[in-house]
mmCIF file of C-alpha atoms in Angstrom:
data_model
loop_
_atom_site.group_PDB
_atom_site.id
_atom_site.type_symbol
_atom_site.label_atom_id
_atom_site.label_comp_id
_atom_site.label_asym_id
_atom_site.label_seq_id
_atom_site.Cartn_x
_atom_site.Cartn_y
_atom_site.Cartn_z
ATOM 1 C CA MET N 1 -32.848 -6.378 3.250
ATOM 2 C CA SER N 2 -31.355 -3.152 4.552
ATOM 3 C CA PHE N 3 -27.726 -3.118 5.630
ATOM 4 C CA HIS N 4 -27.952 0.354 7.181
ATOM 5 C CA THR N 5 -27.054 -1.106 10.561
ATOM 6 C CA LEU N 6 -24.279 -0.640 13.084
ATOM 7 C CA GLU N 7 -23.216 -4.248 12.540
ATOM 8 C CA SER N 8 -22.813 -3.761 8.782
ATOM 9 C CA ARG N 9 -21.027 -0.428 9.210
ATOM 10 C CA SER N 10 -18.660 -1.976 11.746
ATOM 11 C CA ILE N 11 -17.798 -4.669 9.198
ATOM 12 C CA ALA N 12 -17.049 -2.133 6.456
ATOM 13 C CA PHE N 13 -15.042 0.057 8.848
ATOM 14 C CA ALA N 14 -13.026 -2.947 10.006
ATOM 15 C CA ALA N 15 -12.222 -3.719 6.362
ATOM 16 C CA MET N 16 -10.948 -0.164 5.950
ATOM 17 C CA CYS N 17 -8.805 -0.456 9.071
ATOM 18 C CA GLN N 18 -7.521 -3.877 7.999
ATOM 19 C CA ALA N 19 -6.277 -2.479 4.690
ATOM 20 C CA ALA N 20 -4.635 0.461 6.483
ATOM 21 C CA TYR N 21 -2.950 -1.843 9.012
ATOM 22 C CA LEU N 22 -1.514 -4.038 6.267
ATOM 23 C CA VAL N 23 -0.251 -1.001 4.336
ATOM 24 C CA ASP N 24 1.568 0.169 7.459
ATOM 25 C CA LYS N 25 3.144 -3.235 8.144
ATOM 26 C CA ILE N 26 4.214 -3.887 4.544
ATOM 27 C CA ALA N 27 5.675 -0.367 4.256
ATOM 28 C CA ASN N 28 7.744 -0.858 7.416
ATOM 29 C CA LYS N 29 8.582 -4.564 7.334
ATOM 30 C CA GLY N 30 8.492 -5.395 3.628
ATOM 31 C CA ILE N 31 6.329 -8.482 4.184
ATOM 32 C CA CYS N 32 2.628 -9.076 4.768
ATOM 33 C CA PRO N 33 1.941 -10.329 8.324
ATOM 34 C CA ASP N 34 -1.385 -11.987 7.494
ATOM 35 C CA ALA N 35 -2.000 -13.658 4.123
ATOM 36 C CA VAL N 36 -5.659 -14.439 4.943
ATOM 37 C CA ALA N 37 -6.418 -10.782 5.664
ATOM 38 C CA PHE N 38 -4.417 -9.629 2.632
ATOM 39 C CA ASN N 39 -6.238 -11.924 0.206
ATOM 40 C CA ALA N 40 -9.638 -11.107 1.743
ATOM 41 C CA SER N 41 -8.972 -7.393 1.252
ATOM 42 C CA LEU N 42 -8.030 -7.936 -2.398
ATOM 43 C CA ARG N 43 -11.018 -10.183 -3.097
ATOM 44 C CA SER N 44 -13.386 -7.533 -1.748
ATOM 45 C CA ILE N 45 -12.390 -5.260 -4.647
ATOM 46 C CA VAL N 46 -13.777 -7.659 -7.240
ATOM 47 C CA ARG N 47 -16.882 -8.753 -5.298
ATOM 48 C CA THR N 48 -19.209 -6.221 -6.885
ATOM 49 C CA ASP N 49 -22.325 -8.404 -6.993
ATOM 50 C CA SER N 50 -22.558 -9.187 -3.265
ATOM 51 C CA ALA N 51 -25.034 -7.126 -1.277
ATOM 52 C CA ALA N 52 -24.201 -8.260 2.250
ATOM 53 C CA PRO N 53 -21.043 -6.616 3.660
ATOM 54 C CA LEU N 54 -19.983 -9.847 5.378
ATOM 55 C CA GLU N 55 -20.101 -11.689 2.024
ATOM 56 C CA ILE N 56 -17.983 -9.014 0.359
ATOM 57 C CA PHE N 57 -15.205 -9.461 2.893
ATOM 58 C CA GLY N 58 -15.426 -13.244 3.155
ATOM 59 C CA GLY N 59 -16.839 -13.726 6.641
ATOM 60 C CA HIS N 60 -15.832 -12.737 10.158
ATOM 61 C CA GLU N 61 -12.654 -14.842 10.145
ATOM 62 C CA SER N 62 -11.303 -12.867 7.179
ATOM 63 C CA LEU N 63 -11.768 -9.624 9.133
ATOM 64 C CA LYS N 64 -10.221 -10.773 12.421
ATOM 65 C CA LEU N 65 -7.209 -8.509 11.898
ATOM 66 C CA GLY N 66 -9.501 -5.601 11.015
ATOM 67 C CA TYR N 67 -11.609 -6.058 14.141
ATOM 68 C CA LYS N 68 -8.500 -6.077 16.325
ATOM 69 C CA THR N 69 -7.266 -2.931 14.570
ATOM 70 C CA VAL N 70 -10.565 -1.095 15.148
ATOM 71 C CA ILE N 71 -10.466 -1.949 18.854
ATOM 72 C CA ALA N 72 -6.839 -0.818 19.153
ATOM 73 C CA GLN N 73 -7.558 2.419 17.289
ATOM 74 C CA LEU N 74 -10.836 3.408 18.957
ATOM 75 C CA ASP N 75 -10.601 1.800 22.399
ATOM 76 C CA ASN N 76 -6.878 2.418 22.890
ATOM 77 C CA VAL N 77 -6.962 1.004 26.423
ATOM 78 C CA ASP N 78 -3.272 0.077 26.385
ATOM 79 C CA GLY N 79 -1.979 2.945 24.270
ATOM 80 C CA SER N 80 -1.855 0.738 21.179
ATOM 81 C CA ARG N 81 -3.343 3.293 18.779
ATOM 82 C CA ASN N 82 -1.208 3.741 15.664
ATOM 83 C CA MET N 83 -1.486 7.291 14.356
ATOM 84 C CA GLN N 84 -0.188 6.254 10.950
ATOM 85 C CA ILE N 85 -3.156 3.906 10.555
ATOM 86 C CA THR N 86 -5.452 6.771 11.618
ATOM 87 C CA LYS N 87 -3.942 8.946 8.869
ATOM 88 C CA TYR N 88 -4.377 6.232 6.255
ATOM 89 C CA VAL N 89 -8.046 5.684 7.195
ATOM 90 C CA ALA N 90 -8.692 9.438 7.025
ATOM 91 C CA GLY N 91 -7.006 9.503 3.611
ATOM 92 C CA LEU N 92 -9.128 6.625 2.340
ATOM 93 C CA MET N 93 -12.301 8.433 3.419
ATOM 94 C CA ALA N 94 -11.160 11.614 1.663
ATOM 95 C CA LEU N 95 -10.456 9.728 -1.577
ATOM 96 C CA GLU N 96 -13.815 7.957 -1.338
ATOM 97 C CA ARG N 97 -15.616 11.297 -1.240
ATOM 98 C CA LYS N 98 -13.746 12.461 -4.346
ATOM 99 C CA LEU N 99 -14.419 9.180 -6.148
ATOM 100 C CA SER N 100 -18.126 9.050 -5.283
ATOM 101 C CA ALA N 101 -18.545 12.573 -6.664
ATOM 102 C CA ASN N 102 -16.912 11.614 -9.973
ATOM 103 C CA SER N 103 -19.268 9.458 -12.065
ATOM 104 C CA GLY N 104 -16.732 9.162 -14.880
ATOM 105 C CA SER N 105 -14.103 7.653 -12.608
ATOM 106 C CA LEU N 106 -16.694 5.347 -11.034
ATOM 107 C CA ASN N 107 -17.721 4.008 -14.459
ATOM 108 C CA LEU N 108 -14.106 3.457 -15.498
ATOM 109 C CA LEU N 109 -13.421 1.770 -12.172
ATOM 110 C CA GLY N 110 -16.226 -0.699 -12.820
ATOM 111 C CA GLU N 111 -14.815 -1.507 -16.262
ATOM 112 C CA ARG N 112 -11.296 -2.007 -14.937
ATOM 113 C CA ILE N 113 -12.504 -4.265 -12.117
ATOM 114 C CA ASN N 114 -14.336 -6.396 -14.692
ATOM 115 C CA GLN N 115 -10.995 -6.821 -16.459
ATOM 116 C CA VAL N 116 -9.460 -8.085 -13.216
ATOM 117 C CA ASN N 117 -12.320 -10.561 -12.798
ATOM 118 C CA ARG N 118 -11.551 -11.960 -16.243
ATOM 119 C CA GLN N 119 -7.872 -12.155 -15.292
ATOM 120 C CA LEU N 120 -8.792 -14.182 -12.185
ATOM 121 C CA ALA N 121 -9.931 -17.028 -14.443
ATOM 122 C CA HIS N 122 -6.218 -17.686 -14.979
ATOM 123 C CA PHE N 123 -4.424 -16.247 -11.930
ATOM 124 C CA GLU N 124 -4.753 -16.195 -8.147
ATOM 125 C CA ILE N 125 -5.803 -12.946 -6.428
ATOM 126 C CA ASP N 126 -2.272 -12.385 -5.065
ATOM 127 C CA ASP N 127 -0.446 -13.164 -8.330
ATOM 128 C CA SER N 128 2.043 -10.480 -9.312
ATOM 129 C CA SER N 129 0.159 -9.746 -12.560
ATOM 130 C CA VAL N 130 -3.092 -9.154 -10.658
ATOM 131 C CA LEU N 131 -1.330 -6.964 -8.084
ATOM 132 C CA SER N 132 0.171 -4.972 -10.951
ATOM 133 C CA ASN N 133 -3.313 -4.499 -12.403
ATOM 134 C CA PHE N 134 -4.687 -3.273 -9.056
ATOM 135 C CA ASP N 135 -1.692 -0.931 -8.800
ATOM 136 C CA SER N 136 -2.487 0.569 -12.207
ATOM 137 C CA ILE N 137 -6.163 0.996 -11.352
ATOM 138 C CA TYR N 138 -5.298 2.874 -8.165
ATOM 139 C CA LYS N 139 -2.751 5.120 -9.902
ATOM 140 C CA ASP N 140 -4.968 5.807 -12.925
ATOM 141 C CA LEU N 141 -8.344 6.336 -11.272
ATOM 142 C CA ILE N 142 -7.983 6.966 -7.537
ATOM 143 C CA SER N 143 -4.677 8.514 -6.583
ATOM 144 C CA ASN N 144 -5.003 11.556 -8.837
ATOM 145 C CA LEU N 145 -8.380 12.486 -7.376
ATOM 146 C CA GLY N 146 -6.382 13.834 -4.418
ATOM 147 C CA PRO N 147 -5.302 14.438 -1.779
ATOM 148 C CA LYS N 148 -2.719 11.690 -2.241
ATOM 149 C CA ILE N 149 -2.045 9.318 0.636
ATOM 150 C CA GLN N 150 1.576 9.599 1.692
ATOM 151 C CA VAL N 151 2.781 6.164 2.772
ATOM 152 C CA ASN N 152 5.571 6.214 5.343
ATOM 153 C CA GLY N 153 7.897 3.300 5.966
ATOM 154 C CA ASN N 154 11.306 1.833 5.283
ATOM 155 C CA PRO N 155 12.683 3.348 2.051
ATOM 156 C CA SER N 156 14.458 0.114 1.098
ATOM 157 C CA TYR N 157 11.077 -1.649 0.980
ATOM 158 C CA LEU N 158 9.069 1.239 -0.431
ATOM 159 C CA GLN N 159 11.407 1.447 -3.429
ATOM 160 C CA GLN N 160 10.640 -2.154 -4.426
ATOM 161 C CA GLU N 161 8.078 -2.398 -7.212
ATOM 162 C CA HIS N 162 6.368 -5.472 -5.775
ATOM 163 C CA THR N 163 5.934 -3.714 -2.418
ATOM 164 C CA GLN N 164 4.453 -0.682 -4.181
ATOM 165 C CA HIS N 165 1.977 -2.933 -6.010
ATOM 166 C CA LYS N 166 0.855 -4.564 -2.761
ATOM 167 C CA ILE N 167 0.410 -1.211 -1.036
ATOM 168 C CA ARG N 168 -1.610 0.354 -3.856
ATOM 169 C CA ALA N 169 -3.760 -2.783 -4.135
ATOM 170 C CA LEU N 170 -4.525 -2.488 -0.427
ATOM 171 C CA LEU N 171 -5.293 1.217 -0.726
ATOM 172 C CA LEU N 172 -7.725 0.340 -3.520
ATOM 173 C CA ALA N 173 -9.325 -2.228 -1.185
ATOM 174 C CA GLY N 174 -9.514 0.421 1.520
ATOM 175 C CA VAL N 175 -11.305 2.844 -0.781
ATOM 176 C CA ARG N 176 -13.700 0.061 -1.770
ATOM 177 C CA ALA N 177 -14.491 -0.494 1.930
ATOM 178 C CA ALA N 178 -14.913 3.270 2.431
ATOM 179 C CA VAL N 179 -17.395 3.428 -0.474
ATOM 180 C CA LEU N 180 -19.457 0.648 1.088
ATOM 181 C CA TRP N 181 -19.223 2.230 4.552
ATOM 182 C CA ARG N 182 -20.631 5.492 3.212
ATOM 183 C CA GLN N 183 -23.338 3.711 1.195
ATOM 184 C CA ILE N 184 -24.705 2.003 4.319
ATOM 185 C CA GLY N 185 -24.797 5.150 6.403
ATOM 186 C CA GLY N 186 -21.242 5.563 7.688
ATOM 187 C CA LYS N 187 -20.265 9.112 8.660
ATOM 188 C CA ARG N 188 -17.034 10.434 10.139
ATOM 189 C CA ARG N 189 -18.792 11.998 13.107
ATOM 190 C CA GLN N 190 -19.972 8.531 14.194
ATOM 191 C CA LEU N 191 -16.350 7.659 14.955
ATOM 192 C CA LEU N 192 -16.456 10.323 17.650
ATOM 193 C CA LEU N 193 -20.069 10.284 18.802
ATOM 194 C CA SER N 194 -20.660 6.522 18.608
ATOM 195 C CA ARG N 195 -17.173 5.267 19.423
ATOM 196 C CA LYS N 196 -18.227 3.064 22.362
ATOM 197 C CA ALA N 197 -21.045 1.479 20.358
ATOM 198 C CA ILE N 198 -18.698 0.758 17.443
ATOM 199 C CA VAL N 199 -16.113 -0.817 19.760
ATOM 200 C CA HIS N 200 -18.791 -2.918 21.486
ATOM 201 C CA GLN N 201 -20.161 -4.172 18.159
ATOM 202 C CA THR N 202 -16.652 -4.880 16.873
ATOM 203 C CA LYS N 203 -15.834 -6.933 19.970
ATOM 204 C CA GLN N 204 -18.984 -8.955 19.331
ATOM 205 C CA ASN N 205 -17.894 -9.468 15.701
ATOM 206 C CA LEU N 206 -14.450 -10.574 16.877
ATOM 207 C CA GLN N 207 -16.021 -13.241 19.080
ATOM 208 C CA ARG N 208 -17.564 -14.754 15.927
ATOM 209 C CA THR N 209 -14.187 -15.378 14.298
#
């Protein structure tokens, strides 16, 4: 079955936006506003055997926050667009292009994610040891591909190690969503040329939550 469809791309894009939204909120508030969305984003990193985008992200309900973020960012009917989220999504797409062009990093990434899967036999996805592992994977294999994503927020939260681990884990999830988005035909120009169609499809997805 082919997943080169607008529906599948809207799911992957919503996952990207969901990760970016959570990064922004955690960086500014120090706490995660939506545990369901947070855990769904993290689980998507280790779901490497699922073919269907909806399976990877755990169903429509798990992406409710992402759908709302896409609509706010692309529809912007009430001036609710957050430019910081836009910057994070653009940064995730840039890192995805660097990663996809680097077969060595991709192979290492697969090995490191397998290690996390083994770790999940003993720990929950949001355990501090798992978050620390995701943090290391992002720093070791993604961040240095450049250009680095500059996260803005409250310095008192950003200086906390646990907050840093959450943010880098989410950025890793965002890159994972960007890889899938590209694999199923996502292109940056679609965000301009097909904006209305993406918003319409996303609103339909939101109704399924």
